[in-house]
């Protein structure tokens, strides 16, 4: 089907509908980060066992592997908090969408000039409620942005841990190649999370407001 | 905008039909709304879908103060019956909505709170409007499994929801049935398909044939008056229903 024949529903959504799509995108990214942090946890467990086998040659590596495991748990907790905020955002945006439809229908009543005084009071009350929702959504946006910034800081620390593990791997004597491989994988995964979070921080959900 | 037509008036007791919007988009089914006023208060019957709210509200408010509406009667749960509920509640949050107990927890998806809904038991109940007592008449499975009509014994009018409805072709939009035989052709397929139970239909016909009815007012199509009320009940009694493709 050519682009010209595509139905009008393919048109770009705006306002609350666009926000809802952006939130869905953010949520999908968060789910991906949660999945990856689970992977770090398993990898860290394996790394701890490997460090134990390597003995004194990989003491530092073992400590860092433990830290990476703590990091993966903290990251998952952080993502859970973000998911809660996302849920609250979806709730507010859904109310805006519903109210938007009702506002359109009430505006049509206004155009017809029916029950002007009564309608005026209702519209005034709805405007006050709308302002409340706008404020709540703005506050949630800020909270979400802050939580993402915190998560990003945490991932920066995770990156330092992964890079330190790479250095420690070099002292692993006969285990050095295995430890280097594991620490390289850590570094790659943390970089992947970093990239995801960086993309999230640039989401138009934050930029547009 | 829709127009209002007075069906009955005796002092401050009045029935208004809110009908026929020439600007309504063709993809929305046409509906009739009815307003019963008594004293200073009003009850709106099947207020309609959200998309037609502006047309219904504008027409109604030209005749009656919308904030004096004390209740909404919903014959059943369909969106063309009462998806406008949240908008009506904006004008009087204390308004009650009378509906079959079967749908009392479904309709809040359209709006309202736990206090909004009055659940009508299967056997029906009396609904007050400023001292006037109206009767919710059971019409279950015609078509919804929890379904009521509303009878006003003073006015001798029966609001019959989807029973008596006709899907009229363009140009045949008179408010009253004028030629029963010609009209009923537009009601036949609708009743065969929408009405789900021959037993429920038989019970309804028995029930309403014992009532004094001057007008039978459906939610779609034209209103039956005088002898056409009885003709309709007899026609419906004979019609096999619950049939697809008919």
PDB file of N, CA, C and O in Angstrom, chain A residues 20-85:
ATOM      1  N   UNK A  20       1.253   9.342  25.843  1.00  0.00           N
ATOM      2  CA  UNK A  20       0.998   7.942  26.171  1.00  0.00           C
ATOM      3  C   UNK A  20       1.937   7.032  25.367  1.00  0.00           C
ATOM      4  O   UNK A  20       2.521   6.088  25.905  1.00  0.00           O
ATOM      5  N   UNK A  21       2.118   7.357  24.078  1.00  0.00           N
ATOM      6  CA  UNK A  21       3.031   6.561  23.244  1.00  0.00           C
ATOM      7  C   UNK A  21       4.463   6.654  23.758  1.00  0.00           C
ATOM      8  O   UNK A  21       5.190   5.660  23.798  1.00  0.00           O
ATOM      9  N   UNK A  22       4.846   7.870  24.184  1.00  0.00           N
ATOM     10  CA  UNK A  22       6.215   8.053  24.708  1.00  0.00           C
ATOM     11  C   UNK A  22       6.408   7.248  25.991  1.00  0.00           C
ATOM     12  O   UNK A  22       7.461   6.642  26.203  1.00  0.00           O
ATOM     13  N   UNK A  23       5.377   7.251  26.842  1.00  0.00           N
ATOM     14  CA  UNK A  23       5.471   6.499  28.099  1.00  0.00           C
ATOM     15  C   UNK A  23       5.605   5.011  27.809  1.00  0.00           C
ATOM     16  O   UNK A  23       6.386   4.302  28.451  1.00  0.00           O
ATOM     17  N   UNK A  24       4.852   4.539  26.819  1.00  0.00           N
ATOM     18  CA  UNK A  24       4.925   3.117  26.453  1.00  0.00           C
ATOM     19  C   UNK A  24       6.350   2.778  26.000  1.00  0.00           C
ATOM     20  O   UNK A  24       6.920   1.758  26.390  1.00  0.00           O
ATOM     21  N   UNK A  25       6.944   3.678  25.213  1.00  0.00           N
ATOM     22  CA  UNK A  25       8.318   3.454  24.733  1.00  0.00           C
ATOM     23  C   UNK A  25       9.286   3.410  25.918  1.00  0.00           C
ATOM     24  O   UNK A  25      10.157   2.537  25.991  1.00  0.00           O
ATOM     25  N   UNK A  26       9.129   4.354  26.851  1.00  0.00           N
ATOM     26  CA  UNK A  26      10.008   4.386  28.037  1.00  0.00           C
ATOM     27  C   UNK A  26       9.856   3.080  28.806  1.00  0.00           C
ATOM     28  O   UNK A  26      10.842   2.456  29.225  1.00  0.00           O
ATOM     29  N   UNK A  27       8.610   2.645  28.972  1.00  0.00           N
ATOM     30  CA  UNK A  27       8.351   1.427  29.748  1.00  0.00           C
ATOM     31  C   UNK A  27       9.012   0.208  29.094  1.00  0.00           C
ATOM     32  O   UNK A  27       9.558  -0.658  29.786  1.00  0.00           O
ATOM     33  N   UNK A  28       8.970   0.157  27.768  1.00  0.00           N
ATOM     34  CA  UNK A  28       9.597  -0.976  27.065  1.00  0.00           C
ATOM     35  C   UNK A  28      11.104  -0.979  27.304  1.00  0.00           C
ATOM     36  O   UNK A  28      11.717  -2.024  27.500  1.00  0.00           O
ATOM     37  N   UNK A  29      11.706   0.216  27.295  1.00  0.00           N
ATOM     38  CA  UNK A  29      13.155   0.331  27.542  1.00  0.00           C
ATOM     39  C   UNK A  29      13.475  -0.114  28.970  1.00  0.00           C
ATOM     40  O   UNK A  29      14.470  -0.797  29.203  1.00  0.00           O
ATOM     41  N   UNK A  30      12.622   0.294  29.910  1.00  0.00           N
ATOM     42  CA  UNK A  30      12.849  -0.069  31.312  1.00  0.00           C
ATOM     43  C   UNK A  30      12.787  -1.594  31.460  1.00  0.00           C
ATOM     44  O   UNK A  30      13.624  -2.202  32.146  1.00  0.00           O
ATOM     45  N   UNK A  31      11.827  -2.218  30.778  1.00  0.00           N
ATOM     46  CA  UNK A  31      11.711  -3.676  30.843  1.00  0.00           C
ATOM     47  C   UNK A  31      12.984  -4.339  30.320  1.00  0.00           C
ATOM     48  O   UNK A  31      13.464  -5.332  30.869  1.00  0.00           O
ATOM     49  N   UNK A  32      13.545  -3.727  29.260  1.00  0.00           N
ATOM     50  CA  UNK A  32      14.774  -4.282  28.700  1.00  0.00           C
ATOM     51  C   UNK A  32      15.916  -4.164  29.713  1.00  0.00           C
ATOM     52  O   UNK A  32      16.685  -5.093  29.916  1.00  0.00           O
ATOM     53  N   UNK A  33      16.019  -3.004  30.376  1.00  0.00           N
ATOM     54  CA  UNK A  33      17.085  -2.797  31.373  1.00  0.00           C
ATOM     55  C   UNK A  33      16.923  -3.794  32.532  1.00  0.00           C
ATOM     56  O   UNK A  33      17.916  -4.352  33.013  1.00  0.00           O
ATOM     57  N   UNK A  34      15.677  -4.035  32.941  1.00  0.00           N
ATOM     58  CA  UNK A  34      15.439  -4.990  34.037  1.00  0.00           C
ATOM     59  C   UNK A  34      15.951  -6.376  33.617  1.00  0.00           C
ATOM     60  O   UNK A  34      16.624  -7.073  34.393  1.00  0.00           O
ATOM     61  N   UNK A  35      15.660  -6.744  32.368  1.00  0.00           N
ATOM     62  CA  UNK A  35      16.124  -8.041  31.854  1.00  0.00           C
ATOM     63  C   UNK A  35      17.638  -8.140  31.872  1.00  0.00           C
ATOM     64  O   UNK A  35      18.206  -9.158  32.297  1.00  0.00           O
ATOM     65  N   UNK A  36      18.298  -7.062  31.448  1.00  0.00           N
ATOM     66  CA  UNK A  36      19.761  -7.055  31.389  1.00  0.00           C
ATOM     67  C   UNK A  36      20.354  -7.091  32.807  1.00  0.00           C
ATOM     68  O   UNK A  36      21.357  -7.771  33.063  1.00  0.00           O
ATOM     69  N   UNK A  37      19.710  -6.368  33.743  1.00  0.00           N
ATOM     70  CA  UNK A  37      20.254  -6.355  35.112  1.00  0.00           C
ATOM     71  C   UNK A  37      20.155  -7.754  35.732  1.00  0.00           C
ATOM     72  O   UNK A  37      21.008  -8.156  36.524  1.00  0.00           O
ATOM     73  N   UNK A  38      19.143  -8.511  35.336  1.00  0.00           N
ATOM     74  CA  UNK A  38      19.020  -9.889  35.809  1.00  0.00           C
ATOM     75  C   UNK A  38      20.196 -10.724  35.279  1.00  0.00           C
ATOM     76  O   UNK A  38      20.773 -11.547  35.996  1.00  0.00           O
ATOM     77  N   UNK A  39      20.554 -10.426  34.024  1.00  0.00           N
ATOM     78  CA  UNK A  39      21.686 -11.131  33.401  1.00  0.00           C
ATOM     79  C   UNK A  39      22.983 -10.837  34.173  1.00  0.00           C
ATOM     80  O   UNK A  39      23.805 -11.726  34.401  1.00  0.00           O
ATOM     81  N   UNK A  40      23.148  -9.557  34.581  1.00  0.00           N
ATOM     82  CA  UNK A  40      24.367  -9.182  35.339  1.00  0.00           C
ATOM     83  C   UNK A  40      24.426  -9.988  36.633  1.00  0.00           C
ATOM     84  O   UNK A  40      25.492 -10.457  37.046  1.00  0.00           O
ATOM     85  N   UNK A  41      23.296 -10.153  37.270  1.00  0.00           N
ATOM     86  CA  UNK A  41      23.244 -10.877  38.526  1.00  0.00           C
ATOM     87  C   UNK A  41      23.767 -12.307  38.350  1.00  0.00           C
ATOM     88  O   UNK A  41      24.610 -12.786  39.124  1.00  0.00           O
ATOM     89  N   UNK A  42      23.303 -12.984  37.307  1.00  0.00           N
ATOM     90  CA  UNK A  42      23.743 -14.363  37.039  1.00  0.00           C
ATOM     91  C   UNK A  42      25.238 -14.383  36.720  1.00  0.00           C
ATOM     92  O   UNK A  42      26.012 -15.207  37.230  1.00  0.00           O
ATOM     93  N   UNK A  43      25.639 -13.415  35.878  1.00  0.00           N
ATOM     94  CA  UNK A  43      27.062 -13.356  35.494  1.00  0.00           C
ATOM     95  C   UNK A  43      27.937 -13.110  36.713  1.00  0.00           C
ATOM     96  O   UNK A  43      29.018 -13.696  36.850  1.00  0.00           O
ATOM     97  N   UNK A  44      27.459 -12.235  37.624  1.00  0.00           N
ATOM     98  CA  UNK A  44      28.243 -11.909  38.821  1.00  0.00           C
ATOM     99  C   UNK A  44      28.393 -13.137  39.705  1.00  0.00           C
ATOM    100  O   UNK A  44      29.480 -13.386  40.264  1.00  0.00           O
ATOM    101  N   UNK A  45      27.326 -13.930  39.787  1.00  0.00           N
ATOM    102  CA  UNK A  45      27.399 -15.166  40.574  1.00  0.00           C
ATOM    103  C   UNK A  45      28.469 -16.095  40.006  1.00  0.00           C
ATOM    104  O   UNK A  45      29.312 -16.638  40.742  1.00  0.00           O
ATOM    105  N   UNK A  46      28.441 -16.266  38.687  1.00  0.00           N
ATOM    106  CA  UNK A  46      29.456 -17.114  38.030  1.00  0.00           C
ATOM    107  C   UNK A  46      30.864 -16.570  38.261  1.00  0.00           C
ATOM    108  O   UNK A  46      31.806 -17.329  38.502  1.00  0.00           O
ATOM    109  N   UNK A  47      30.954 -15.213  38.197  1.00  0.00           N
ATOM    110  CA  UNK A  47      32.263 -14.583  38.378  1.00  0.00           C
ATOM    111  C   UNK A  47      32.780 -14.815  39.802  1.00  0.00           C
ATOM    112  O   UNK A  47      33.981 -15.012  40.014  1.00  0.00           O
ATOM    113  N   UNK A  48      31.871 -14.803  40.775  1.00  0.00           N
ATOM    114  CA  UNK A  48      32.277 -15.038  42.174  1.00  0.00           C
ATOM    115  C   UNK A  48      32.843 -16.460  42.311  1.00  0.00           C
ATOM    116  O   UNK A  48      33.894 -16.680  42.930  1.00  0.00           O
ATOM    117  N   UNK A  49      32.170 -17.439  41.696  1.00  0.00           N
ATOM    118  CA  UNK A  49      32.665 -18.831  41.747  1.00  0.00           C
ATOM    119  C   UNK A  49      34.031 -18.943  41.069  1.00  0.00           C
ATOM    120  O   UNK A  49      34.947 -19.601  41.562  1.00  0.00           O
ATOM    121  N   UNK A  50      34.169 -18.263  39.931  1.00  0.00           N
ATOM    122  CA  UNK A  50      35.435 -18.298  39.180  1.00  0.00           C
ATOM    123  C   UNK A  50      36.557 -17.690  40.028  1.00  0.00           C
ATOM    124  O   UNK A  50      37.666 -18.251  40.105  1.00  0.00           O
ATOM    125  N   UNK A  51      36.232 -16.585  40.704  1.00  0.00           N
ATOM    126  CA  UNK A  51      37.229 -15.910  41.541  1.00  0.00           C
ATOM    127  C   UNK A  51      37.644 -16.812  42.700  1.00  0.00           C
ATOM    128  O   UNK A  51      38.826 -16.844  43.089  1.00  0.00           O
ATOM    129  N   UNK A  52      36.677 -17.565  43.220  1.00  0.00           N
ATOM    130  CA  UNK A  52      36.996 -18.482  44.331  1.00  0.00           C
ATOM    131  C   UNK A  52      37.950 -19.552  43.855  1.00  0.00           C
ATOM    132  O   UNK A  52      38.895 -19.934  44.554  1.00  0.00           O
ATOM    133  N   UNK A  53      37.692 -20.063  42.621  1.00  0.00           N
ATOM    134  CA  UNK A  53      38.585 -21.104  42.062  1.00  0.00           C
ATOM    135  C   UNK A  53      39.982 -20.533  41.844  1.00  0.00           C
ATOM    136  O   UNK A  53      40.982 -21.209  42.008  1.00  0.00           O
ATOM    137  N   UNK A  54      40.035 -19.266  41.443  1.00  0.00           N
ATOM    138  CA  UNK A  54      41.349 -18.650  41.165  1.00  0.00           C
ATOM    139  C   UNK A  54      42.114 -18.348  42.449  1.00  0.00           C
ATOM    140  O   UNK A  54      43.325 -18.110  42.420  1.00  0.00           O
ATOM    141  N   UNK A  55      41.415 -18.337  43.582  1.00  0.00           N
ATOM    142  CA  UNK A  55      42.075 -18.153  44.881  1.00  0.00           C
ATOM    143  C   UNK A  55      42.621 -16.754  45.068  1.00  0.00           C
ATOM    144  O   UNK A  55      42.035 -15.773  44.601  1.00  0.00           O
ATOM    145  N   UNK A  56      43.809 -16.665  45.697  1.00  0.00           N
ATOM    146  CA  UNK A  56      44.362 -15.354  46.070  1.00  0.00           C
ATOM    147  C   UNK A  56      44.671 -14.481  44.865  1.00  0.00           C
ATOM    148  O   UNK A  56      44.651 -13.250  44.964  1.00  0.00           O
ATOM    149  N   UNK A  57      44.877 -15.125  43.701  1.00  0.00           N
ATOM    150  CA  UNK A  57      45.212 -14.343  42.503  1.00  0.00           C
ATOM    151  C   UNK A  57      44.042 -13.479  42.044  1.00  0.00           C
ATOM    152  O   UNK A  57      44.233 -12.524  41.287  1.00  0.00           O
ATOM    153  N   UNK A  58      42.829 -13.804  42.491  1.00  0.00           N
ATOM    154  CA  UNK A  58      41.655 -13.058  42.004  1.00  0.00           C
ATOM    155  C   UNK A  58      40.825 -12.508  43.157  1.00  0.00           C
ATOM    156  O   UNK A  58      39.609 -12.364  43.034  1.00  0.00           O
ATOM    157  N   UNK A  59      41.530 -12.173  44.244  1.00  0.00           N
ATOM    158  CA  UNK A  59      40.782 -11.634  45.402  1.00  0.00           C
ATOM    159  C   UNK A  59      40.040 -10.343  45.045  1.00  0.00           C
ATOM    160  O   UNK A  59      38.857 -10.172  45.328  1.00  0.00           O
ATOM    161  N   UNK A  60      40.785  -9.441  44.390  1.00  0.00           N
ATOM    162  CA  UNK A  60      40.195  -8.146  43.980  1.00  0.00           C
ATOM    163  C   UNK A  60      39.042  -8.355  43.024  1.00  0.00           C
ATOM    164  O   UNK A  60      37.989  -7.704  43.114  1.00  0.00           O
ATOM    165  N   UNK A  61      39.221  -9.307  42.102  1.00  0.00           N
ATOM    166  CA  UNK A  61      38.173  -9.596  41.126  1.00  0.00           C
ATOM    167  C   UNK A  61      36.903 -10.095  41.842  1.00  0.00           C
ATOM    168  O   UNK A  61      35.779  -9.712  41.483  1.00  0.00           O
ATOM    169  N   UNK A  62      37.125 -10.930  42.875  1.00  0.00           N
ATOM    170  CA  UNK A  62      35.987 -11.459  43.646  1.00  0.00           C
ATOM    171  C   UNK A  62      35.215 -10.342  44.329  1.00  0.00           C
ATOM    172  O   UNK A  62      33.977 -10.334  44.305  1.00  0.00           O
ATOM    173  N   UNK A  63      35.965  -9.389  44.920  1.00  0.00           N
ATOM    174  CA  UNK A  63      35.304  -8.259  45.596  1.00  0.00           C
ATOM    175  C   UNK A  63      34.467  -7.466  44.592  1.00  0.00           C
ATOM    176  O   UNK A  63      33.300  -7.126  44.832  1.00  0.00           O
ATOM    177  N   UNK A  64      35.045  -7.223  43.415  1.00  0.00           N
ATOM    178  CA  UNK A  64      34.332  -6.436  42.392  1.00  0.00           C
ATOM    179  C   UNK A  64      33.097  -7.180  41.873  1.00  0.00           C
ATOM    180  O   UNK A  64      32.055  -6.575  41.597  1.00  0.00           O
ATOM    181  N   UNK A  65      33.234  -8.525  41.758  1.00  0.00           N
ATOM    182  CA  UNK A  65      32.085  -9.320  41.305  1.00  0.00           C
ATOM    183  C   UNK A  65      30.940  -9.205  42.296  1.00  0.00           C
ATOM    184  O   UNK A  65      29.772  -9.088  41.907  1.00  0.00           O
ATOM    185  N   UNK A  66      31.279  -9.234  43.577  1.00  0.00           N
ATOM    186  CA  UNK A  66      30.263  -9.044  44.619  1.00  0.00           C
ATOM    187  C   UNK A  66      29.589  -7.694  44.473  1.00  0.00           C
ATOM    188  O   UNK A  66      28.370  -7.565  44.576  1.00  0.00           O
ATOM    189  N   UNK A  67      30.406  -6.677  44.221  1.00  0.00           N
ATOM    190  CA  UNK A  67      29.876  -5.311  44.062  1.00  0.00           C
ATOM    191  C   UNK A  67      28.956  -5.224  42.847  1.00  0.00           C
ATOM    192  O   UNK A  67      27.929  -4.535  42.863  1.00  0.00           O
ATOM    193  N   UNK A  68      29.349  -5.942  41.790  1.00  0.00           N
ATOM    194  CA  UNK A  68      28.513  -5.923  40.586  1.00  0.00           C
ATOM    195  C   UNK A  68      27.171  -6.597  40.841  1.00  0.00           C
ATOM    196  O   UNK A  68      26.137  -6.211  40.284  1.00  0.00           O
ATOM    197  N   UNK A  69      27.182  -7.605  41.702  1.00  0.00           N
ATOM    198  CA  UNK A  69      25.933  -8.282  42.051  1.00  0.00           C
ATOM    199  C   UNK A  69      25.018  -7.322  42.833  1.00  0.00           C
ATOM    200  O   UNK A  69      23.817  -7.238  42.579  1.00  0.00           O
ATOM    201  N   UNK A  70      25.639  -6.590  43.763  1.00  0.00           N
ATOM    202  CA  UNK A  70      24.872  -5.584  44.526  1.00  0.00           C
ATOM    203  C   UNK A  70      24.332  -4.530  43.561  1.00  0.00           C
ATOM    204  O   UNK A  70      23.167  -4.103  43.648  1.00  0.00           O
ATOM    205  N   UNK A  71      25.198  -4.150  42.603  1.00  0.00           N
ATOM    206  CA  UNK A  71      24.794  -3.152  41.601  1.00  0.00           C
ATOM    207  C   UNK A  71      23.558  -3.627  40.822  1.00  0.00           C
ATOM    208  O   UNK A  71      22.609  -2.870  40.603  1.00  0.00           O
ATOM    209  N   UNK A  72      23.577  -4.901  40.411  1.00  0.00           N
ATOM    210  CA  UNK A  72      22.441  -5.407  39.607  1.00  0.00           C
ATOM    211  C   UNK A  72      21.157  -5.385  40.447  1.00  0.00           C
ATOM    212  O   UNK A  72      20.083  -5.068  39.937  1.00  0.00           O
ATOM    213  N   UNK A  73      21.268  -5.709  41.740  1.00  0.00           N
ATOM    214  CA  UNK A  73      20.083  -5.693  42.603  1.00  0.00           C
ATOM    215  C   UNK A  73      19.559  -4.256  42.767  1.00  0.00           C
ATOM    216  O   UNK A  73      18.367  -3.994  42.635  1.00  0.00           O
ATOM    217  N   UNK A  74      20.515  -3.327  43.020  1.00  0.00           N
ATOM    218  CA  UNK A  74      20.102  -1.919  43.177  1.00  0.00           C
ATOM    219  C   UNK A  74      19.452  -1.386  41.900  1.00  0.00           C
ATOM    220  O   UNK A  74      18.488  -0.624  41.945  1.00  0.00           O
ATOM    221  N   UNK A  75      20.026  -1.800  40.769  1.00  0.00           N
ATOM    222  CA  UNK A  75      19.490  -1.336  39.489  1.00  0.00           C
ATOM    223  C   UNK A  75      18.064  -1.841  39.288  1.00  0.00           C
ATOM    224  O   UNK A  75      17.183  -1.105  38.835  1.00  0.00           O
ATOM    225  N   UNK A  76      17.850  -3.106  39.656  1.00  0.00           N
ATOM    226  CA  UNK A  76      16.493  -3.663  39.510  1.00  0.00           C
ATOM    227  C   UNK A  76      15.502  -2.918  40.419  1.00  0.00           C
ATOM    228  O   UNK A  76      14.394  -2.597  40.013  1.00  0.00           O
ATOM    229  N   UNK A  77      15.943  -2.614  41.658  1.00  0.00           N
ATOM    230  CA  UNK A  77      15.074  -1.854  42.575  1.00  0.00           C
ATOM    231  C   UNK A  77      14.735  -0.480  42.001  1.00  0.00           C
ATOM    232  O   UNK A  77      13.604  -0.004  42.058  1.00  0.00           O
ATOM    233  N   UNK A  78      15.783   0.125  41.430  1.00  0.00           N
ATOM    234  CA  UNK A  78      15.610   1.451  40.832  1.00  0.00           C
ATOM    235  C   UNK A  78      14.609   1.378  39.668  1.00  0.00           C
ATOM    236  O   UNK A  78      13.731   2.237  39.521  1.00  0.00           O
ATOM    237  N   UNK A  79      14.711   0.327  38.865  1.00  0.00           N
ATOM    238  CA  UNK A  79      13.815   0.166  37.714  1.00  0.00           C
ATOM    239  C   UNK A  79      12.378  -0.105  38.178  1.00  0.00           C
ATOM    240  O   UNK A  79      11.427   0.329  37.545  1.00  0.00           O
ATOM    241  N   UNK A  80      12.265  -0.809  39.307  1.00  0.00           N
ATOM    242  CA  UNK A  80      10.909  -1.049  39.851  1.00  0.00           C
ATOM    243  C   UNK A  80      10.259   0.268  40.258  1.00  0.00           C
ATOM    244  O   UNK A  80       9.071   0.496  40.017  1.00  0.00           O
ATOM    245  N   UNK A  81      11.077   1.140  40.885  1.00  0.00           N
ATOM    246  CA  UNK A  81      10.547   2.459  41.273  1.00  0.00           C
ATOM    247  C   UNK A  81      10.131   3.245  40.027  1.00  0.00           C
ATOM    248  O   UNK A  81       9.093   3.915  40.011  1.00  0.00           O
ATOM    249  N   UNK A  82      10.960   3.138  38.974  1.00  0.00           N
ATOM    250  CA  UNK A  82      10.626   3.824  37.714  1.00  0.00           C
ATOM    251  C   UNK A  82       9.321   3.281  37.135  1.00  0.00           C
ATOM    252  O   UNK A  82       8.497   4.036  36.625  1.00  0.00           O
ATOM    253  N   UNK A  83       9.135   1.957  37.232  1.00  0.00           N
ATOM    254  CA  UNK A  83       7.903   1.343  36.719  1.00  0.00           C
ATOM    255  C   UNK A  83       6.683   1.888  37.466  1.00  0.00           C
ATOM    256  O   UNK A  83       5.641   2.151  36.863  1.00  0.00           O
ATOM    257  N   UNK A  84       6.830   2.076  38.783  1.00  0.00           N
ATOM    258  CA  UNK A  84       5.738   2.658  39.578  1.00  0.00           C
ATOM    259  C   UNK A  84       5.404   4.065  39.098  1.00  0.00           C
ATOM    260  O   UNK A  84       4.228   4.422  38.953  1.00  0.00           O
ATOM    261  N   UNK A  85       6.451   4.851  38.813  1.00  0.00           N
ATOM    262  CA  UNK A  85       6.225   6.217  38.322  1.00  0.00           C
ATOM    263  C   UNK A  85       5.565   6.190  36.948  1.00  0.00           C
ATOM    264  O   UNK A  85       4.696   7.018  36.642  1.00  0.00           O
TER     265      UNK A  85
END
